[in-house]
């Protein structure tokens, strides 16, 4: 029954969304180089993430997966990484405190470089150019030369991932994420806003609770869990040559792991059951995600579960629903029911971003904050109706004060989009909108929407 699998067995399947590398020799050299580099994550870390996700699957924890749509080679700095981490920590604190369950934190960070595109070319003005496929492949500049896929970018993506992960590890284990600093994560532009003040109140309650425990004689210093946090990494496993080059055999278990990130997901456009992406990921031991859109049938989802998680390991598979605010309830319920009836222990997460994107009259791609909230509300209602756990959210955000999504308490309008529209791909929630969202999500889940 079990078909043979190897890190390169995907090569005899159809791989969609792969760049047209013009120079096969240069590609081979770059991949060889990456294959010789140390792994970015350990198998043991991927296993502990899977254990945490198993708690989410059982309804005892919540998943927060968040970060850039696409990381950029140009916007690569300590400040950028720190600001993103701040927002994620703030959201995690709000969710943990308000929901009373542990929050599993996964960044779309340290490797989220590759973008699937609906068309091989795009029109910019009068120019027809090869599509931008993310900085791991080509450059955003609108010239023919910049759009040629360049394999040296695979090597650069590895190095940027390594330094991002290094800083993440330093921040999360070295004091920055200490719960006693919960107020210090607020950025200036957030502090005076309504959600900033709400956060300040909540963080003061947490600090008082910690002081109270201390006054009662609990030696809070001696509990590392109050001072450190696990933030895992994830990205869409799109460029399979790169993923293969970082796939290593775990010396403890003999199992293969894709050591480019803790968790990998399959996108809506590359999730063919007989395609190369599913083939590659079924063989690695990492926890996996798969996006599911409104055209997904219950039969297809059950087959996917069977292929990616035949042993029904809880936490192995996260299904990330991206239906659209108006469709989510009707489209999701049959899937929730089928998976539940088949006893597949998956995590259900909601990506409220990708099916709510539209182009404003000024040509900017955007999303409205209330559509994002509405999709999560529908997701929560669907789960409540089917008796399943709305396990988490998958969000595109940045720590910066950008104007890419409309709405929120500062009520950004379509006219504001030009002010600070900095994304190289999809529109992201800014720091204020993200914090606001965390409060709204906690309320929705507590109320059952
Ligand atoms: N380690 C705990 C957790 O991850 C508590 C914690 C410490 C925490 N620092 C944090 C929670 C920052 C959220 C954000 O849940
Ligand atoms: Mn995106």
PDB file of N, CA, C and O in Angstrom, residues 309-348:
ATOM      1  N   UNK A 309      -1.954  12.355   6.268  1.00  0.00           N
ATOM      2  CA  UNK A 309      -1.943  11.896   7.656  1.00  0.00           C
ATOM      3  C   UNK A 309      -2.619  10.540   7.800  1.00  0.00           C
ATOM      4  O   UNK A 309      -3.587  10.387   8.541  1.00  0.00           O
ATOM      5  N   UNK A 310      -2.084   9.524   7.085  1.00  0.00           N
ATOM      6  CA  UNK A 310      -2.731   8.210   7.120  1.00  0.00           C
ATOM      7  C   UNK A 310      -2.771   7.618   8.528  1.00  0.00           C
ATOM      8  O   UNK A 310      -3.684   6.871   8.854  1.00  0.00           O
ATOM      9  N   UNK A 311      -1.791   7.976   9.358  1.00  0.00           N
ATOM     10  CA  UNK A 311      -1.753   7.400  10.707  1.00  0.00           C
ATOM     11  C   UNK A 311      -2.626   8.193  11.684  1.00  0.00           C
ATOM     12  O   UNK A 311      -2.688   7.858  12.862  1.00  0.00           O
ATOM     13  N   UNK A 312      -3.309   9.229  11.190  1.00  0.00           N
ATOM     14  CA  UNK A 312      -4.203  10.052  12.026  1.00  0.00           C
ATOM     15  C   UNK A 312      -3.504  10.578  13.282  1.00  0.00           C
ATOM     16  O   UNK A 312      -4.001  10.433  14.395  1.00  0.00           O
ATOM     17  N   UNK A 313      -2.349  11.168  13.075  1.00  0.00           N
ATOM     18  CA  UNK A 313      -1.611  11.738  14.200  1.00  0.00           C
ATOM     19  C   UNK A 313      -2.182  13.117  14.507  1.00  0.00           C
ATOM     20  O   UNK A 313      -2.191  13.992  13.641  1.00  0.00           O
ATOM     21  N   UNK A 314      -2.664  13.333  15.730  1.00  0.00           N
ATOM     22  CA  UNK A 314      -3.213  14.655  16.062  1.00  0.00           C
ATOM     23  C   UNK A 314      -2.120  15.722  15.978  1.00  0.00           C
ATOM     24  O   UNK A 314      -1.012  15.526  16.466  1.00  0.00           O
ATOM     25  N   UNK A 315      -2.429  16.843  15.320  1.00  0.00           N
ATOM     26  CA  UNK A 315      -1.462  17.929  15.210  1.00  0.00           C
ATOM     27  C   UNK A 315      -0.634  17.856  13.945  1.00  0.00           C
ATOM     28  O   UNK A 315       0.059  18.803  13.585  1.00  0.00           O
ATOM     29  N   UNK A 316      -0.682  16.734  13.262  1.00  0.00           N
ATOM     30  CA  UNK A 316       0.083  16.582  12.015  1.00  0.00           C
ATOM     31  C   UNK A 316      -0.476  17.511  10.925  1.00  0.00           C
ATOM     32  O   UNK A 316       0.254  18.096  10.154  1.00  0.00           O
ATOM     33  N   UNK A 317      -1.814  17.637  10.875  1.00  0.00           N
ATOM     34  CA  UNK A 317      -2.412  18.368   9.756  1.00  0.00           C
ATOM     35  C   UNK A 317      -3.309  19.506  10.240  1.00  0.00           C
ATOM     36  O   UNK A 317      -4.191  19.300  11.083  1.00  0.00           O
ATOM     37  N   UNK A 318      -3.039  20.698   9.704  1.00  0.00           N
ATOM     38  CA  UNK A 318      -3.879  21.861   9.959  1.00  0.00           C
ATOM     39  C   UNK A 318      -4.563  22.247   8.658  1.00  0.00           C
ATOM     40  O   UNK A 318      -3.882  22.459   7.653  1.00  0.00           O
ATOM     41  N   UNK A 319      -5.876  22.306   8.665  1.00  0.00           N
ATOM     42  CA  UNK A 319      -6.604  22.733   7.474  1.00  0.00           C
ATOM     43  C   UNK A 319      -6.938  24.206   7.645  1.00  0.00           C
ATOM     44  O   UNK A 319      -7.560  24.609   8.633  1.00  0.00           O
ATOM     45  N   UNK A 320      -6.474  25.003   6.694  1.00  0.00           N
ATOM     46  CA  UNK A 320      -6.598  26.452   6.810  1.00  0.00           C
ATOM     47  C   UNK A 320      -7.678  26.923   5.837  1.00  0.00           C
ATOM     48  O   UNK A 320      -7.461  26.994   4.626  1.00  0.00           O
ATOM     49  N   UNK A 321      -8.833  27.229   6.394  1.00  0.00           N
ATOM     50  CA  UNK A 321      -9.987  27.603   5.578  1.00  0.00           C
ATOM     51  C   UNK A 321      -9.846  29.035   5.085  1.00  0.00           C
ATOM     52  O   UNK A 321      -9.555  29.938   5.858  1.00  0.00           O
ATOM     53  N   UNK A 322     -10.051  29.236   3.770  1.00  0.00           N
ATOM     54  CA  UNK A 322      -9.998  30.607   3.204  1.00  0.00           C
ATOM     55  C   UNK A 322     -11.126  30.734   2.203  1.00  0.00           C
ATOM     56  O   UNK A 322     -10.977  30.571   1.014  1.00  0.00           O
ATOM     57  N   UNK A 323     -12.294  31.012   2.746  1.00  0.00           N
ATOM     58  CA  UNK A 323     -13.527  30.886   1.972  1.00  0.00           C
ATOM     59  C   UNK A 323     -14.077  32.227   1.494  1.00  0.00           C
ATOM     60  O   UNK A 323     -14.784  32.277   0.494  1.00  0.00           O
ATOM     61  N   UNK A 324     -13.824  33.298   2.222  1.00  0.00           N
ATOM     62  CA  UNK A 324     -14.501  34.567   1.955  1.00  0.00           C
ATOM     63  C   UNK A 324     -15.585  34.772   2.997  1.00  0.00           C
ATOM     64  O   UNK A 324     -16.277  33.821   3.392  1.00  0.00           O
ATOM     65  N   UNK A 325     -15.733  36.017   3.443  1.00  0.00           N
ATOM     66  CA  UNK A 325     -16.637  36.312   4.554  1.00  0.00           C
ATOM     67  C   UNK A 325     -18.068  35.860   4.267  1.00  0.00           C
ATOM     68  O   UNK A 325     -18.755  35.341   5.139  1.00  0.00           O
ATOM     69  N   UNK A 326     -18.506  36.022   3.021  1.00  0.00           N
ATOM     70  CA  UNK A 326     -19.906  35.710   2.724  1.00  0.00           C
ATOM     71  C   UNK A 326     -20.149  34.219   2.517  1.00  0.00           C
ATOM     72  O   UNK A 326     -21.271  33.749   2.585  1.00  0.00           O
ATOM     73  N   UNK A 327     -19.090  33.451   2.247  1.00  0.00           N
ATOM     74  CA  UNK A 327     -19.270  32.033   1.910  1.00  0.00           C
ATOM     75  C   UNK A 327     -18.906  31.093   3.038  1.00  0.00           C
ATOM     76  O   UNK A 327     -19.280  29.925   3.026  1.00  0.00           O
ATOM     77  N   UNK A 328     -18.166  31.600   4.019  1.00  0.00           N
ATOM     78  CA  UNK A 328     -17.473  30.666   4.918  1.00  0.00           C
ATOM     79  C   UNK A 328     -18.424  29.706   5.619  1.00  0.00           C
ATOM     80  O   UNK A 328     -18.175  28.504   5.662  1.00  0.00           O
ATOM     81  N   UNK A 329     -19.549  30.210   6.108  1.00  0.00           N
ATOM     82  CA  UNK A 329     -20.401  29.303   6.883  1.00  0.00           C
ATOM     83  C   UNK A 329     -20.892  28.136   6.040  1.00  0.00           C
ATOM     84  O   UNK A 329     -20.754  26.980   6.416  1.00  0.00           O
ATOM     85  N   UNK A 330     -21.447  28.447   4.876  1.00  0.00           N
ATOM     86  CA  UNK A 330     -22.014  27.394   4.028  1.00  0.00           C
ATOM     87  C   UNK A 330     -20.951  26.482   3.443  1.00  0.00           C
ATOM     88  O   UNK A 330     -21.150  25.277   3.325  1.00  0.00           O
ATOM     89  N   UNK A 331     -19.813  27.070   3.052  1.00  0.00           N
ATOM     90  CA  UNK A 331     -18.789  26.241   2.409  1.00  0.00           C
ATOM     91  C   UNK A 331     -18.056  25.373   3.412  1.00  0.00           C
ATOM     92  O   UNK A 331     -17.604  24.276   3.082  1.00  0.00           O
ATOM     93  N   UNK A 332     -17.903  25.879   4.623  1.00  0.00           N
ATOM     94  CA  UNK A 332     -17.060  25.165   5.587  1.00  0.00           C
ATOM     95  C   UNK A 332     -17.799  24.033   6.314  1.00  0.00           C
ATOM     96  O   UNK A 332     -17.203  22.993   6.597  1.00  0.00           O
ATOM     97  N   UNK A 333     -19.073  24.246   6.583  1.00  0.00           N
ATOM     98  CA  UNK A 333     -19.779  23.261   7.422  1.00  0.00           C
ATOM     99  C   UNK A 333     -19.714  21.827   6.909  1.00  0.00           C
ATOM    100  O   UNK A 333     -19.415  20.907   7.690  1.00  0.00           O
ATOM    101  N   UNK A 334     -19.942  21.590   5.603  1.00  0.00           N
ATOM    102  CA  UNK A 334     -19.844  20.196   5.128  1.00  0.00           C
ATOM    103  C   UNK A 334     -18.448  19.607   5.314  1.00  0.00           C
ATOM    104  O   UNK A 334     -18.314  18.399   5.572  1.00  0.00           O
ATOM    105  N   UNK A 335     -17.427  20.469   5.217  1.00  0.00           N
ATOM    106  CA  UNK A 335     -16.056  19.964   5.390  1.00  0.00           C
ATOM    107  C   UNK A 335     -15.804  19.604   6.849  1.00  0.00           C
ATOM    108  O   UNK A 335     -15.221  18.559   7.161  1.00  0.00           O
ATOM    109  N   UNK A 336     -16.242  20.478   7.748  1.00  0.00           N
ATOM    110  CA  UNK A 336     -16.060  20.217   9.181  1.00  0.00           C
ATOM    111  C   UNK A 336     -16.738  18.895   9.557  1.00  0.00           C
ATOM    112  O   UNK A 336     -16.164  18.063  10.270  1.00  0.00           O
ATOM    113  N   UNK A 337     -17.949  18.728   9.028  1.00  0.00           N
ATOM    114  CA  UNK A 337     -18.733  17.545   9.366  1.00  0.00           C
ATOM    115  C   UNK A 337     -18.041  16.288   8.858  1.00  0.00           C
ATOM    116  O   UNK A 337     -17.873  15.308   9.598  1.00  0.00           O
ATOM    117  N   UNK A 338     -17.606  16.317   7.591  1.00  0.00           N
ATOM    118  CA  UNK A 338     -16.992  15.125   6.998  1.00  0.00           C
ATOM    119  C   UNK A 338     -15.732  14.720   7.753  1.00  0.00           C
ATOM    120  O   UNK A 338     -15.514  13.538   8.047  1.00  0.00           O
ATOM    121  N   UNK A 339     -14.908  15.719   8.090  1.00  0.00           N
ATOM    122  CA  UNK A 339     -13.643  15.422   8.765  1.00  0.00           C
ATOM    123  C   UNK A 339     -13.909  14.889  10.171  1.00  0.00           C
ATOM    124  O   UNK A 339     -13.259  13.955  10.641  1.00  0.00           O
ATOM    125  N   UNK A 340     -14.905  15.459  10.817  1.00  0.00           N
ATOM    126  CA  UNK A 340     -15.255  15.003  12.157  1.00  0.00           C
ATOM    127  C   UNK A 340     -15.807  13.569  12.111  1.00  0.00           C
ATOM    128  O   UNK A 340     -15.388  12.704  12.881  1.00  0.00           O
ATOM    129  N   UNK A 341     -16.708  13.301  11.161  1.00  0.00           N
ATOM    130  CA  UNK A 341     -17.292  11.961  11.050  1.00  0.00           C
ATOM    131  C   UNK A 341     -16.235  10.915  10.725  1.00  0.00           C
ATOM    132  O   UNK A 341     -16.374   9.748  11.078  1.00  0.00           O
ATOM    133  N   UNK A 342     -15.178  11.344  10.014  1.00  0.00           N
ATOM    134  CA  UNK A 342     -14.126  10.398   9.655  1.00  0.00           C
ATOM    135  C   UNK A 342     -13.085  10.271  10.765  1.00  0.00           C
ATOM    136  O   UNK A 342     -12.088   9.568  10.602  1.00  0.00           O
ATOM    137  N   UNK A 343     -13.309  10.964  11.893  1.00  0.00           N
ATOM    138  CA  UNK A 343     -12.363  10.905  13.022  1.00  0.00           C
ATOM    139  C   UNK A 343     -10.958  11.318  12.643  1.00  0.00           C
ATOM    140  O   UNK A 343      -9.984  10.692  13.063  1.00  0.00           O
ATOM    141  N   UNK A 344     -10.841  12.325  11.808  1.00  0.00           N
ATOM    142  CA  UNK A 344      -9.513  12.839  11.458  1.00  0.00           C
ATOM    143  C   UNK A 344      -9.175  13.971  12.434  1.00  0.00           C
ATOM    144  O   UNK A 344      -9.892  14.962  12.489  1.00  0.00           O
ATOM    145  N   UNK A 345      -8.096  13.823  13.182  1.00  0.00           N
ATOM    146  CA  UNK A 345      -7.798  14.797  14.251  1.00  0.00           C
ATOM    147  C   UNK A 345      -7.079  16.033  13.726  1.00  0.00           C
ATOM    148  O   UNK A 345      -5.925  16.270  14.035  1.00  0.00           O
ATOM    149  N   UNK A 346      -7.737  16.842  12.919  1.00  0.00           N
ATOM    150  CA  UNK A 346      -7.065  18.004  12.332  1.00  0.00           C
ATOM    151  C   UNK A 346      -7.260  19.246  13.193  1.00  0.00           C
ATOM    152  O   UNK A 346      -8.140  19.306  14.038  1.00  0.00           O
ATOM    153  N   UNK A 347      -6.403  20.233  12.949  1.00  0.00           N
ATOM    154  CA  UNK A 347      -6.625  21.583  13.466  1.00  0.00           C
ATOM    155  C   UNK A 347      -7.386  22.340  12.374  1.00  0.00           C
ATOM    156  O   UNK A 347      -6.980  22.309  11.206  1.00  0.00           O
ATOM    157  N   UNK A 348      -8.453  23.020  12.739  1.00  0.00           N
ATOM    158  CA  UNK A 348      -9.127  23.916  11.801  1.00  0.00           C
ATOM    159  C   UNK A 348      -8.701  25.344  12.089  1.00  0.00           C
ATOM    160  O   UNK A 348      -8.884  25.838  13.201  1.00  0.00           O
TER     161      UNK A 348
END
